[in-house]
Tab-separated table of C-alpha atoms (C1' of nucleotides) in Angstrom:
chain	number	residue	atom	x	y	z
A	1	MET	CA	-4.839	-25.299	1.458
A	2	THR	CA	-8.503	-25.021	2.292
A	3	GLU	CA	-7.872	-23.801	5.807
A	4	ARG	CA	-10.912	-22.861	7.787
A	5	TYR	CA	-9.590	-19.414	8.631
A	6	LEU	CA	-8.930	-18.355	5.057
A	7	ARG	CA	-12.481	-17.227	4.570
A	8	SER	CA	-12.158	-14.886	7.551
A	9	VAL	CA	-8.915	-13.445	6.311
A	10	ARG	CA	-10.283	-12.961	2.838
A	11	LEU	CA	-13.243	-11.060	4.272
A	12	LEU	CA	-10.959	-8.940	6.393
A	13	ALA	CA	-8.787	-8.122	3.393
A	14	GLN	CA	-11.784	-7.257	1.259
A	15	CYS	CA	-13.159	-4.921	3.925
A	16	MET	CA	-9.851	-3.197	4.287
A	17	GLN	CA	-9.264	-2.838	0.563
A	18	GLY	CA	-12.711	-1.387	0.177
A	19	PHE	CA	-12.009	1.110	2.918
A	20	GLU	CA	-8.703	2.140	1.529
A	21	ARG	CA	-10.118	2.537	-1.936
A	22	HIS	CA	-12.728	4.959	-0.646
A	23	SER	CA	-10.420	6.862	1.642
A	24	ASN	CA	-7.677	7.187	-0.965
A	25	GLU	CA	-10.125	8.778	-3.348
A	26	HIS	CA	-10.760	11.553	-0.841
A	27	VAL	CA	-7.121	11.906	-0.043
A	28	ARG	CA	-6.058	12.239	-3.659
A	29	ARG	CA	-8.650	14.877	-4.261
A	30	PHE	CA	-6.528	17.057	-1.991
A	31	ASP	CA	-3.301	16.219	-3.808
A	32	LEU	CA	-2.032	14.042	-1.005
A	33	THR	CA	-0.575	10.570	-1.341
A	34	PRO	CA	-1.579	7.933	1.229
A	35	PRO	CA	1.730	8.251	3.130
A	36	GLN	CA	1.372	12.030	3.134
A	37	PHE	CA	-2.112	11.763	4.568
A	38	ASP	CA	-0.798	9.310	7.108
A	39	ILE	CA	1.618	11.987	8.316
A	40	ILE	CA	-1.017	14.736	8.324
A	41	ALA	CA	-3.445	12.520	10.218
A	42	THR	CA	-0.786	11.571	12.754
A	43	LEU	CA	0.181	15.185	13.357
A	44	GLY	CA	-3.410	16.429	13.404
A	45	ASN	CA	-4.669	17.459	16.826
A	46	THR	CA	-1.198	17.236	18.355
A	47	GLU	CA	1.333	19.916	19.206
A	48	GLY	CA	3.796	18.114	16.943
A	49	MET	CA	6.480	15.520	17.557
A	50	SER	CA	10.010	14.529	16.586
A	51	CYS	CA	10.812	12.765	13.305
A	52	LYS	CA	11.716	9.736	15.360
A	53	GLU	CA	8.328	9.582	17.019
A	54	LEU	CA	6.557	10.265	13.731
A	55	GLY	CA	8.461	7.445	12.055
A	56	ASP	CA	7.609	5.043	14.852
A	57	LYS	CA	3.913	5.870	14.682
A	58	THR	CA	3.547	5.722	10.921
A	59	LEU	CA	6.000	2.858	10.368
A	60	ILE	CA	7.782	4.956	7.728
A	61	THR	CA	11.542	4.490	7.838
A	62	LYS	CA	13.707	7.554	8.395
A	63	GLY	CA	15.141	7.783	4.896
A	64	THR	CA	11.693	7.725	3.370
A	65	LEU	CA	10.319	10.033	6.016
A	66	THR	CA	12.691	12.839	5.052
A	67	GLY	CA	11.323	12.764	1.506
A	68	VAL	CA	7.684	12.706	2.540
A	69	LEU	CA	8.255	15.552	5.010
A	70	ASN	CA	10.096	17.561	2.356
A	71	ARG	CA	7.124	17.378	0.021
A	72	LEU	CA	4.708	18.386	2.763
A	73	GLU	CA	6.997	21.212	3.823
A	74	GLU	CA	7.192	22.479	0.234
A	75	LYS	CA	3.415	22.569	0.235
A	76	LYS	CA	3.625	24.653	3.431
A	77	LEU	CA	1.556	22.060	5.280
A	78	LEU	CA	4.108	21.445	7.996
A	79	GLU	CA	7.221	23.001	9.452
A	80	ARG	CA	10.400	21.659	11.012
A	81	ILE	CA	11.876	23.240	14.095
A	82	ARG	CA	15.218	22.196	15.515
A	83	SER	CA	14.855	21.205	19.129
A	84	ASN	CA	16.799	23.076	21.788
A	85	ASP	CA	16.776	20.230	24.293
A	86	ASP	CA	18.486	17.778	21.983
A	87	ARG	CA	19.939	19.533	18.982
A	88	ARG	CA	20.025	16.320	16.952
A	89	SER	CA	16.259	16.127	17.110
A	90	ILE	CA	13.805	17.961	14.882
A	91	PHE	CA	10.323	18.873	15.893
A	92	VAL	CA	7.642	18.572	13.208
A	93	ARG	CA	4.232	20.171	13.373
A	94	LEU	CA	1.411	21.201	11.081
A	95	THR	CA	1.244	24.805	9.935
A	96	ALA	CA	-2.068	26.643	10.145
A	97	ALA	CA	-2.675	25.556	6.538
A	98	GLY	CA	-1.822	21.969	7.410
A	99	GLN	CA	-4.120	22.018	10.395
A	100	GLN	CA	-6.870	23.449	8.224
A	101	LEU	CA	-6.349	20.764	5.590
A	102	PHE	CA	-6.460	18.112	8.285
A	103	GLU	CA	-9.718	19.528	9.557
A	104	THR	CA	-11.123	19.426	6.032
A	105	VAL	CA	-9.924	16.071	4.762
A	106	PHE	CA	-10.151	14.005	7.901
A	107	PRO	CA	-13.864	14.558	8.519
A	108	GLN	CA	-14.554	13.765	4.863
A	109	VAL	CA	-12.757	10.468	5.088
A	110	ILE	CA	-14.586	9.905	8.348
A	111	ALA	CA	-17.963	10.835	6.909
A	112	GLU	CA	-17.426	8.424	4.056
A	113	GLY	CA	-16.962	5.646	6.556
A	114	LYS	CA	-19.801	6.808	8.727
A	115	LEU	CA	-22.309	6.006	6.014
A	116	LEU	CA	-21.187	2.403	6.043
A	117	PHE	CA	-22.219	2.091	9.659
A	118	ALA	CA	-25.439	4.031	9.341
A	119	ASP	CA	-27.588	1.129	10.495
A	120	TYR	CA	-25.344	-0.115	13.294
A	121	ASP	CA	-26.672	0.141	16.805
A	122	GLU	CA	-24.577	0.050	19.936
A	123	GLN	CA	-24.821	-3.705	20.286
A	124	GLN	CA	-23.649	-4.306	16.745
A	125	PHE	CA	-20.658	-2.048	17.270
A	126	ALA	CA	-19.856	-3.925	20.445
A	127	GLU	CA	-20.036	-7.283	18.694
A	128	LEU	CA	-17.856	-6.179	15.804
A	129	GLU	CA	-15.296	-4.684	18.133
A	130	GLN	CA	-15.239	-7.745	20.317
A	131	GLN	CA	-14.313	-9.852	17.313
A	132	LEU	CA	-11.711	-7.445	16.038
A	133	THR	CA	-10.184	-6.883	19.448
A	134	ARG	CA	-9.733	-10.596	19.912
A	135	LEU	CA	-8.059	-10.867	16.537
A	136	LYS	CA	-5.853	-7.868	17.158
A	137	GLN	CA	-4.632	-9.366	20.416
A	138	ARG	CA	-3.467	-12.461	18.554
A	139	ILE	CA	-1.695	-10.380	15.931
A	140	ASP	CA	0.013	-8.115	18.464
A	141	ALA	CA	1.122	-11.069	20.564
A	142	LYS	CA	2.622	-12.652	17.484
A	143	GLY	CA	4.366	-9.473	16.352
A	144	ALA	CA	6.056	-9.142	19.714
A	145	ALA	CA	7.386	-12.703	19.597
B	1	MET	CA	-15.017	13.992	15.306
B	2	THR	CA	-15.432	11.357	17.992
B	3	GLU	CA	-17.696	9.196	15.890
B	4	ARG	CA	-18.797	5.959	17.426
B	5	TYR	CA	-17.631	3.901	14.476
B	6	LEU	CA	-14.053	5.205	14.490
B	7	ARG	CA	-13.016	2.696	17.097
B	8	SER	CA	-14.200	-0.151	14.870
B	9	VAL	CA	-12.400	1.212	11.854
B	10	ARG	CA	-9.232	1.739	13.815
B	11	LEU	CA	-9.354	-1.871	14.975
B	12	LEU	CA	-9.986	-3.070	11.464
B	13	ALA	CA	-7.053	-1.041	10.147
B	14	GLN	CA	-4.776	-2.311	12.881
B	15	CYS	CA	-5.690	-5.912	12.159
B	16	MET	CA	-5.080	-5.443	8.488
B	17	GLN	CA	-1.791	-3.628	8.954
B	18	GLY	CA	-0.626	-6.381	11.244
B	19	PHE	CA	-1.544	-8.986	8.688
B	20	GLU	CA	0.133	-7.210	5.854
B	21	ARG	CA	3.266	-6.667	7.878
B	22	HIS	CA	3.536	-10.400	8.532
B	23	SER	CA	2.622	-11.488	5.032
B	24	ASN	CA	4.941	-8.972	3.358
B	25	GLU	CA	7.847	-10.367	5.338
B	26	HIS	CA	7.267	-13.777	3.798
B	27	VAL	CA	6.724	-12.353	0.374
B	28	ARG	CA	9.911	-10.321	0.395
B	29	ARG	CA	11.909	-13.347	1.458
B	30	PHE	CA	11.144	-14.702	-2.012
B	31	ASP	CA	12.150	-11.481	-3.738
B	32	LEU	CA	8.610	-10.550	-4.560
B	33	THR	CA	6.971	-7.181	-4.014
B	34	PRO	CA	3.409	-7.092	-2.690
B	35	PRO	CA	1.919	-6.309	-6.132
B	36	GLN	CA	3.971	-9.123	-7.643
B	37	PHE	CA	2.676	-11.554	-5.053
B	38	ASP	CA	-0.803	-10.278	-5.693
B	39	ILE	CA	-0.416	-11.329	-9.339
B	40	ILE	CA	1.104	-14.712	-8.464
B	41	ALA	CA	-1.642	-15.416	-5.941
B	42	THR	CA	-4.332	-14.415	-8.424
B	43	LEU	CA	-2.901	-16.659	-11.143
B	44	GLY	CA	-2.220	-19.546	-8.768
B	45	ASN	CA	-4.545	-22.530	-9.191
B	46	THR	CA	-6.001	-21.122	-12.417
B	47	GLU	CA	-5.295	-21.924	-16.054
B	48	GLY	CA	-4.411	-18.279	-16.560
B	49	MET	CA	-6.374	-15.256	-17.719
B	50	SER	CA	-6.145	-12.151	-19.899
B	51	CYS	CA	-4.380	-8.990	-18.762
B	52	LYS	CA	-7.748	-7.331	-18.661
B	53	GLU	CA	-9.144	-9.879	-16.244
B	54	LEU	CA	-5.980	-9.836	-14.176
B	55	GLY	CA	-6.125	-6.067	-13.930
B	56	ASP	CA	-9.754	-6.163	-12.863
B	57	LYS	CA	-9.106	-8.715	-10.142
B	58	THR	CA	-6.014	-7.095	-8.688
B	59	LEU	CA	-7.152	-3.498	-9.197
B	60	ILE	CA	-3.853	-2.726	-10.904
B	61	THR	CA	-4.282	-0.350	-13.832
B	62	LYS	CA	-3.127	-1.521	-17.234
B	63	GLY	CA	-0.101	0.753	-17.556
B	64	THR	CA	1.233	-0.433	-14.219
B	65	LEU	CA	0.300	-4.021	-14.947
B	66	THR	CA	2.578	-4.201	-17.974
B	67	GLY	CA	5.550	-3.298	-15.775
B	68	VAL	CA	4.718	-5.760	-13.024
B	69	LEU	CA	4.175	-8.530	-15.568
B	70	ASN	CA	7.454	-7.693	-17.297
B	71	ARG	CA	9.382	-8.166	-14.066
B	72	LEU	CA	7.671	-11.474	-13.344
B	73	GLU	CA	8.261	-12.627	-16.901
B	74	GLU	CA	11.957	-11.765	-16.620
B	75	LYS	CA	12.073	-13.958	-13.537
B	76	LYS	CA	10.498	-16.728	-15.639
B	77	LEU	CA	7.582	-16.935	-13.226
B	78	LEU	CA	4.904	-16.328	-15.830
B	79	GLU	CA	4.463	-16.318	-19.575
B	80	ARG	CA	2.356	-14.309	-22.004
B	81	ILE	CA	0.582	-15.978	-24.891
B	82	ARG	CA	-1.261	-14.008	-27.546
B	83	SER	CA	-4.833	-15.184	-27.775
B	84	ASN	CA	-6.147	-16.599	-31.046
B	85	ASP	CA	-9.787	-15.803	-30.344
B	86	ASP	CA	-9.204	-12.094	-29.890
B	87	ARG	CA	-5.793	-11.111	-31.119
B	88	ARG	CA	-5.816	-7.902	-29.076
B	89	SER	CA	-5.913	-9.973	-25.905
B	90	ILE	CA	-2.971	-11.602	-24.170
B	91	PHE	CA	-3.251	-14.671	-22.012
B	92	VAL	CA	-1.088	-14.743	-18.889
B	93	ARG	CA	-0.305	-17.836	-16.876
B	94	LEU	CA	2.235	-19.084	-14.367
B	95	THR	CA	5.155	-21.150	-15.635
B	96	ALA	CA	6.025	-24.378	-13.831
B	97	ALA	CA	8.488	-22.340	-11.770
B	98	GLY	CA	5.801	-19.777	-11.018
B	99	GLN	CA	3.350	-22.442	-9.986
B	100	GLN	CA	5.983	-23.986	-7.763
B	101	LEU	CA	6.747	-20.647	-6.140
B	102	PHE	CA	3.049	-20.100	-5.565
B	103	GLU	CA	2.801	-23.480	-3.906
B	104	THR	CA	5.738	-22.609	-1.669
B	105	VAL	CA	4.987	-19.038	-0.676
B	106	PHE	CA	1.228	-19.162	-0.418
B	107	PRO	CA	1.072	-21.912	2.224
B	108	GLN	CA	3.737	-20.083	4.226
B	109	VAL	CA	1.750	-16.882	4.260
B	110	ILE	CA	-1.257	-19.019	5.095
B	111	ALA	CA	0.526	-20.888	7.884
B	112	GLU	CA	1.587	-17.603	9.409
B	113	GLY	CA	-2.045	-16.594	9.611
B	114	LYS	CA	-3.175	-19.964	10.812
B	115	LEU	CA	-1.305	-19.523	14.074
B	116	LEU	CA	-3.324	-16.426	14.805
B	117	PHE	CA	-6.500	-18.456	14.751
B	118	ALA	CA	-5.119	-21.433	16.635
B	119	ASP	CA	-7.649	-21.136	19.442
B	120	TYR	CA	-10.713	-20.336	17.332
B	121	ASP	CA	-13.476	-22.873	17.264
B	122	GLU	CA	-16.175	-23.110	14.652
B	123	GLN	CA	-18.527	-20.798	16.480
B	124	GLN	CA	-15.909	-18.100	16.829
B	125	PHE	CA	-15.146	-18.254	13.140
B	126	ALA	CA	-18.838	-17.994	12.400
B	127	GLU	CA	-19.216	-14.952	14.628
B	128	LEU	CA	-16.226	-13.183	13.150
B	129	GLU	CA	-17.379	-13.880	9.624
B	130	GLN	CA	-20.874	-12.738	10.349
B	131	GLN	CA	-19.521	-9.377	11.459
B	132	LEU	CA	-17.169	-9.019	8.531
B	133	THR	CA	-19.732	-10.136	5.988
B	134	ARG	CA	-22.162	-7.542	7.210
B	135	LEU	CA	-19.523	-4.851	6.924
B	136	LYS	CA	-18.406	-6.010	3.510
B	137	GLN	CA	-21.971	-5.818	2.229
B	138	ARG	CA	-22.135	-2.169	3.253
B	139	ILE	CA	-18.837	-1.411	1.573
B	140	ASP	CA	-19.725	-3.205	-1.656
B	141	ALA	CA	-23.119	-1.543	-1.821
B	142	LYS	CA	-21.427	1.807	-1.435
B	143	GLY	CA	-18.781	1.098	-4.035
B	144	ALA	CA	-21.425	0.213	-6.604
B	145	ALA	CA	-23.279	3.474	-6.047
C	1	DT	C1'	-15.205	3.865	-33.058
C	2	DA	C1'	-14.096	1.046	-29.063
C	3	DT	C1'	-10.997	-2.123	-26.748
C	4	DT	C1'	-6.484	-4.582	-25.434
C	5	DG	C1'	-2.235	-3.956	-24.266
C	6	DT	C1'	2.305	-1.296	-24.656
C	7	DT	C1'	5.093	2.802	-24.326
C	8	DA	C1'	6.459	7.243	-22.421
C	9	DT	C1'	6.713	10.534	-18.735
C	10	DA	C1'	7.024	12.258	-14.370
C	11	DC	C1'	6.501	11.600	-9.541
C	12	DT	C1'	6.382	9.070	-5.208
C	13	DC	C1'	7.565	5.512	-2.184
C	14	DT	C1'	10.813	1.989	-0.656
C	15	DA	C1'	15.075	-0.202	1.272
C	16	DT	C1'	19.717	0.360	2.155
C	17	DA	C1'	23.778	2.399	3.402
C	18	DA	C1'	26.972	6.208	3.970
C	19	DC	C1'	27.172	10.585	6.026
C	20	DT	C1'	26.772	14.881	9.369
C	21	DA	C1'	25.863	16.728	13.723
C	22	DT	C1'	25.075	16.148	17.947
C	23	DA	C1'	24.994	13.373	22.520
D	1	DT	C1'	30.089	4.969	20.598
D	2	DA	C1'	25.315	5.698	19.848
D	3	DT	C1'	21.437	8.422	18.081
D	4	DA	C1'	18.652	11.863	14.992
D	5	DG	C1'	18.158	13.149	10.746
D	6	DT	C1'	19.893	13.869	5.807
D	7	DT	C1'	21.733	12.453	1.449
D	8	DA	C1'	22.585	9.187	-2.248
D	9	DT	C1'	21.278	5.393	-5.019
D	10	DA	C1'	18.683	2.109	-7.336
D	11	DG	C1'	14.426	-0.139	-7.983
D	12	DA	C1'	9.494	-0.428	-8.060
D	13	DG	C1'	4.733	1.208	-8.117
D	14	DT	C1'	1.428	4.903	-9.594
D	15	DA	C1'	-1.416	7.982	-12.667
D	16	DT	C1'	-1.939	9.693	-17.005
D	17	DA	C1'	-1.990	10.064	-21.722
D	18	DA	C1'	-0.579	8.856	-26.354
D	19	DC	C1'	-0.056	4.972	-29.268
D	20	DA	C1'	-0.424	0.341	-32.119
D	21	DA	C1'	-3.019	-3.500	-33.344
D	22	DT	C1'	-7.285	-5.505	-33.557
D	23	DA	C1'	-12.305	-5.766	-33.251
DNA sequence: TATTGTTATACTCTATAACTATA
DNA sequence: TATAGTTATAGAGTATAACAATA
């Protein structure tokens, strides 16, 4: 029960929770839920993509995705366009308003995080990333199995 | 927009998402939701605590907490006892069944994670923790402000 | 007056499965 | 038959505010 690695995992979880707490505060200020922001952030700076692709990237299942997209469409933040290539498929992209919101919210969430790293130099970034990359490789390898 | 630190944050998020994906699979196998497991894990190996304390530790607000506790109480996994010291307060603790579930699920979630760190030696743990501790300090300092 | 916990309300997300329309 | 997306359903979490009992 007192596994050596637990301390690492606890730290990782605490970092992540702290991050999410901060970022969700920003997100909610713009009347977005975390999943809605996830969609906006995924569509931001792209020409758009199919529901399928969007679901794969955000890990939101298709039934849920329809609901989240509906709410964002009602807010005029995105639009759905039926594809001509494959008429089963629907192309989703941000409207001008959605793009503008993305450009407003995203940098704020980013700026929030930026402060946390204010005193990091290049070497410290490199060290942190080396550790996290190693860990991520283990996780990805496991997920594939 | 291409901040240096974004790569670190993205890695951190990916690690955490991977972890949660794995751990939630275990949790759901026991018919628990993530918030429910959060409560069970917080109460595990303690004598119990007040709703107030439980809410503070899990970051679940009191209105929500009542609902989550109700569902766990219906499953006979925890019990509520009105405190005699302060009769506004309610003491929550795991039942024998709840404790047993904790002792079953928690090690499984733990074992899952343990595999990820199979090839870590003491120095690698120390390096990872040093990085995460530094980051956590920044986050906590910010949250307090 | 302030605090602990419950209740009430309204919304969102979630999983699941049946369904429509295309391919 | 298989795939893309919608609809339907039921359950669970969330924020918020009003409320009861107690301090």
